[in-house]
PDB file of C-alpha atoms in Angstrom:
ATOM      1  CA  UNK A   1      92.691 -23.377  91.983  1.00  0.00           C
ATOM      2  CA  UNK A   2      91.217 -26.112  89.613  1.00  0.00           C
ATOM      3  CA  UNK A   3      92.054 -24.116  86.449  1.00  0.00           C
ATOM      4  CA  UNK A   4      96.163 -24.143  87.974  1.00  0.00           C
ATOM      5  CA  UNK A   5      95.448 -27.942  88.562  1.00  0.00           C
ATOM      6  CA  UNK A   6      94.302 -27.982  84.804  1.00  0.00           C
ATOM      7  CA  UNK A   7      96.995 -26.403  83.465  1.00  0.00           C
ATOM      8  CA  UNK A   8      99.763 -27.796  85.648  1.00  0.00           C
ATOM      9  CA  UNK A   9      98.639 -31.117  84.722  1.00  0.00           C
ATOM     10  CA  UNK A  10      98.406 -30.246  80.466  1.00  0.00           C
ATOM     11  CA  UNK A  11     102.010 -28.824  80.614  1.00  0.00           C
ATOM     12  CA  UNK A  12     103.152 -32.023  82.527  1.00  0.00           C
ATOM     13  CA  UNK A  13     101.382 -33.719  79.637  1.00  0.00           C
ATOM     14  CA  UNK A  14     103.129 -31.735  76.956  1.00  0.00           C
ATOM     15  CA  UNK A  15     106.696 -32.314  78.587  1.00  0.00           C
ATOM     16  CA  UNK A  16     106.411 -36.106  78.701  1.00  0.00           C
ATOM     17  CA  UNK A  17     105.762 -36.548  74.866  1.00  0.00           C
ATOM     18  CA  UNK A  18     108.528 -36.816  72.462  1.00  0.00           C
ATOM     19  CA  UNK A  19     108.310 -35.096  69.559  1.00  0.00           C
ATOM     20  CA  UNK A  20     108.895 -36.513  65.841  1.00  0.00           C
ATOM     21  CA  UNK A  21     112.526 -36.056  64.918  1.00  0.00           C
ATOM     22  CA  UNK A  22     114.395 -38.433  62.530  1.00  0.00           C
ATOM     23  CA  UNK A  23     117.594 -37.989  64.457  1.00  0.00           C
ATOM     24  CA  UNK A  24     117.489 -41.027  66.162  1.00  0.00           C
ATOM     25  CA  UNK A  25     119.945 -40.533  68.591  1.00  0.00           C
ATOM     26  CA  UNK A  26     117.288 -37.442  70.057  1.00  0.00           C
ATOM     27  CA  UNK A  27     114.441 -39.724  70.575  1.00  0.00           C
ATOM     28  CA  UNK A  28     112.871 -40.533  73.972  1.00  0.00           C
ATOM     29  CA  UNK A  29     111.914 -43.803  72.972  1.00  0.00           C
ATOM     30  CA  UNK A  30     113.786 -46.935  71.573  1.00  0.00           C
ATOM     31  CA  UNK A  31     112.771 -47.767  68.411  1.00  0.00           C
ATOM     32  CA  UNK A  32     114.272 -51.351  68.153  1.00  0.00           C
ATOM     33  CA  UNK A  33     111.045 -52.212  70.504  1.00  0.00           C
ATOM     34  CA  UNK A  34     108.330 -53.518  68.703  1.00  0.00           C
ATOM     35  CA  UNK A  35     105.972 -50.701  70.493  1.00  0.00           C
ATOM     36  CA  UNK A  36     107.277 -47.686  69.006  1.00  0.00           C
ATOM     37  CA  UNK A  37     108.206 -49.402  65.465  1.00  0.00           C
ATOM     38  CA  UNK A  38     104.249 -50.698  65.630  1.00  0.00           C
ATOM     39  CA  UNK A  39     103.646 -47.243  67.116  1.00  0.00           C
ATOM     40  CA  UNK A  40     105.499 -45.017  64.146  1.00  0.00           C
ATOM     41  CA  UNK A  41     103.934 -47.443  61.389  1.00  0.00           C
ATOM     42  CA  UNK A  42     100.392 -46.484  62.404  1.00  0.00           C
ATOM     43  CA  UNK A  43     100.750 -42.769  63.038  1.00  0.00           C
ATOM     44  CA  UNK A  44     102.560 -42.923  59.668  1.00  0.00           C
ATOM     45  CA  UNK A  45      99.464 -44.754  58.119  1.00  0.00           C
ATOM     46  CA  UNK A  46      96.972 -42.339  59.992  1.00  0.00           C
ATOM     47  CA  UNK A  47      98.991 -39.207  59.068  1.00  0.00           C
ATOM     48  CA  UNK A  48      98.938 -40.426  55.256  1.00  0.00           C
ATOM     49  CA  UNK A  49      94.976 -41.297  55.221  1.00  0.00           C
ATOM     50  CA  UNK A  50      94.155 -37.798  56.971  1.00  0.00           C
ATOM     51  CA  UNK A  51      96.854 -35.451  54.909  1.00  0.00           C
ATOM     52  CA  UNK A  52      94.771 -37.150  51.618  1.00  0.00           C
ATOM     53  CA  UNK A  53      91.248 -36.767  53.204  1.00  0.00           C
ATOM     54  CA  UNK A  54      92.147 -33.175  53.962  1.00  0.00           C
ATOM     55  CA  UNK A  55      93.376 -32.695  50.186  1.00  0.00           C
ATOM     56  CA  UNK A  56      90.380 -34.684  49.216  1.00  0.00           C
ATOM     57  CA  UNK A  57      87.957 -31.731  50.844  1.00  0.00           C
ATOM     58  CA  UNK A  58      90.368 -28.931  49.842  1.00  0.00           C
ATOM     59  CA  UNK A  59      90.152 -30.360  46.518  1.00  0.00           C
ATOM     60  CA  UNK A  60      86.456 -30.496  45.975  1.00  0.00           C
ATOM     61  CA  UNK A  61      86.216 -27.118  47.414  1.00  0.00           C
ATOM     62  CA  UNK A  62      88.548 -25.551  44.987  1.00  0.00           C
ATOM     63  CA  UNK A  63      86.686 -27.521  42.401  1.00  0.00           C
ATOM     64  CA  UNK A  64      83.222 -26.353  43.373  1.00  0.00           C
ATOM     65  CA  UNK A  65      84.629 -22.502  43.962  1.00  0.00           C
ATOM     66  CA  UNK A  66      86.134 -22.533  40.202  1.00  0.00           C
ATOM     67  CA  UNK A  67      83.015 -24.166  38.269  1.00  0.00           C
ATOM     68  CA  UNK A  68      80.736 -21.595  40.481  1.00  0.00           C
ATOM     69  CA  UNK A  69      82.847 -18.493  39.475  1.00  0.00           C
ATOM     70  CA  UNK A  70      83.144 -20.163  35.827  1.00  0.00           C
ATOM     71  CA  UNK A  71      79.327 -19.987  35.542  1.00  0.00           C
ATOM     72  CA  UNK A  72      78.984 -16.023  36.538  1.00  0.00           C
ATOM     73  CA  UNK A  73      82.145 -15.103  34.726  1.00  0.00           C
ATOM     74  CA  UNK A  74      81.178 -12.998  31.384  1.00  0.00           C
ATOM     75  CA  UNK A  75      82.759 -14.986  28.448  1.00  0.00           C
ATOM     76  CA  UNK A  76      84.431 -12.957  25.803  1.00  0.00           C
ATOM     77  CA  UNK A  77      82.051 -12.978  22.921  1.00  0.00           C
ATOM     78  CA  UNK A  78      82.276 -10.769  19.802  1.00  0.00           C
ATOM     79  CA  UNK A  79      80.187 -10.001  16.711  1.00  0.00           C
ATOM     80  CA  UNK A  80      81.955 -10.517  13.137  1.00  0.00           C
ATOM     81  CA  UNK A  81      80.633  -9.460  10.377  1.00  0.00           C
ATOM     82  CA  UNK A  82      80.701 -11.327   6.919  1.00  0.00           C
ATOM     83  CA  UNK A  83      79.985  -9.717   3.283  1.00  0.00           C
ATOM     84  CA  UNK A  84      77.341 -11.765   1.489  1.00  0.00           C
ATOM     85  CA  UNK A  85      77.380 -11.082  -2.493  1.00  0.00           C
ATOM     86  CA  UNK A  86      73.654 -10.919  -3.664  1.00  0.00           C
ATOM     87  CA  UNK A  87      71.973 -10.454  -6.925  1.00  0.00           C
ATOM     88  CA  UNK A  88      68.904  -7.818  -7.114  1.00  0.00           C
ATOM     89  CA  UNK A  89      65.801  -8.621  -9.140  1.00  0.00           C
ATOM     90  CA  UNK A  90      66.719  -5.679 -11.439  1.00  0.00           C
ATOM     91  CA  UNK A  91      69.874  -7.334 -12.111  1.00  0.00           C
ATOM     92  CA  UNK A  92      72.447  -5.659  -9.861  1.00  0.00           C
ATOM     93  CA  UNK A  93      75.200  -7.350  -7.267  1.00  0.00           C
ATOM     94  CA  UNK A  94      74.930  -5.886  -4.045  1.00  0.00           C
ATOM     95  CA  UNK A  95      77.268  -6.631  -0.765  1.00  0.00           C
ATOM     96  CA  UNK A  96      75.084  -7.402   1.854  1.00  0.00           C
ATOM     97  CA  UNK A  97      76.606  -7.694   5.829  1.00  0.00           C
ATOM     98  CA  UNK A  98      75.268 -10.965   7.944  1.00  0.00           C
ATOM     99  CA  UNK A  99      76.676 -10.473  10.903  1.00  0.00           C
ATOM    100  CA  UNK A 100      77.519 -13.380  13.591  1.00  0.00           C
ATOM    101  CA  UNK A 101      77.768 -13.638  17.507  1.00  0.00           C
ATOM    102  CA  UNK A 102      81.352 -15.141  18.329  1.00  0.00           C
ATOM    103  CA  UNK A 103      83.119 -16.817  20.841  1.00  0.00           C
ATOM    104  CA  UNK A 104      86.831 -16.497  21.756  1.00  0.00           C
ATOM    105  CA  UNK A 105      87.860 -19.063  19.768  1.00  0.00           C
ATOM    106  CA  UNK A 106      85.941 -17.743  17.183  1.00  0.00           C
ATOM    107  CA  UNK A 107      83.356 -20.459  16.625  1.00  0.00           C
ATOM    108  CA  UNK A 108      80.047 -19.286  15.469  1.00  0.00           C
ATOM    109  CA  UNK A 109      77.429 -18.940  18.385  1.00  0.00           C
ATOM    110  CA  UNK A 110      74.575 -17.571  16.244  1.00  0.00           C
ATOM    111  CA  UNK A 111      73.572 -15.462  13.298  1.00  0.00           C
ATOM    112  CA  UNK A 112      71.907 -12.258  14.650  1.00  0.00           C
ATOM    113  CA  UNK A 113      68.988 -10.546  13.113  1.00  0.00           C
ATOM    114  CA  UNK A 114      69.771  -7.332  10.555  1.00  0.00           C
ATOM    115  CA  UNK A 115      69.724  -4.193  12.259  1.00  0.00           C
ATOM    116  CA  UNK A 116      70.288  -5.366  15.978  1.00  0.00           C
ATOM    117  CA  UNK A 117      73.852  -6.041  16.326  1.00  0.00           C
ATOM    118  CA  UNK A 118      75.038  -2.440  17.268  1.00  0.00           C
ATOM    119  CA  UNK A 119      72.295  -1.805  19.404  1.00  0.00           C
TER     120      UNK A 119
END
């Protein structure tokens, strides 16, 4: 019987607040009183300060998700390889390769060793 009483009493609850409408000739209360004009300015100025709290978290969330998936996301990296004219002691030009670690904007990261960059 208490949980009837309960609900009885919630739904009476429900049906004697007006909703929000900006028809004004649909609203339960009269909004040339001071009481609802004081009434709409402060839910107006609580709605506002919550809605940008809210964004506030949702922002620093997406924030923190996107530099954490940044950090384990592979970055595109290639090896280039340059021809480096040399002269032998015996008097002979040779084309040597150096061959360079990359990034995708194609900015040197580091020369690597001879030998290891087709491993």
């Amino acid at each position: 019987m208490k949980p009837l009483f309960l609900l009885a009493g919630f739904a009476c609850l429900i049906a004697a607040c007006g909703c929000k409408t900006r028809d004004t000739a649909v609203r339960v209360t009269n909004q040339n009183s001071p009481g609802p004009k004081v009434g709409t300015a402060v839910g107006t100025g609580v709605g506002a300060v919550a809605g940008n709290v809210a964004g506030a978290g949702v922002g620093v969330v997406e924030g923190t998700t996107a530099a954490v998936g940044y950090v384990f996301e592979p970055q595109p990296t290639r090896v280039v390889r340059h021809w480096k004219t040399e002269t032998t002691a015996d008097g002979r030009t040779i084309q040597v390769p150096v061959d360079y670690l990359v990034d995708e904007q194609g900015r040197v990261i580091k020369e690597i060793p001879p030998g290891q960059a087709f491993r």
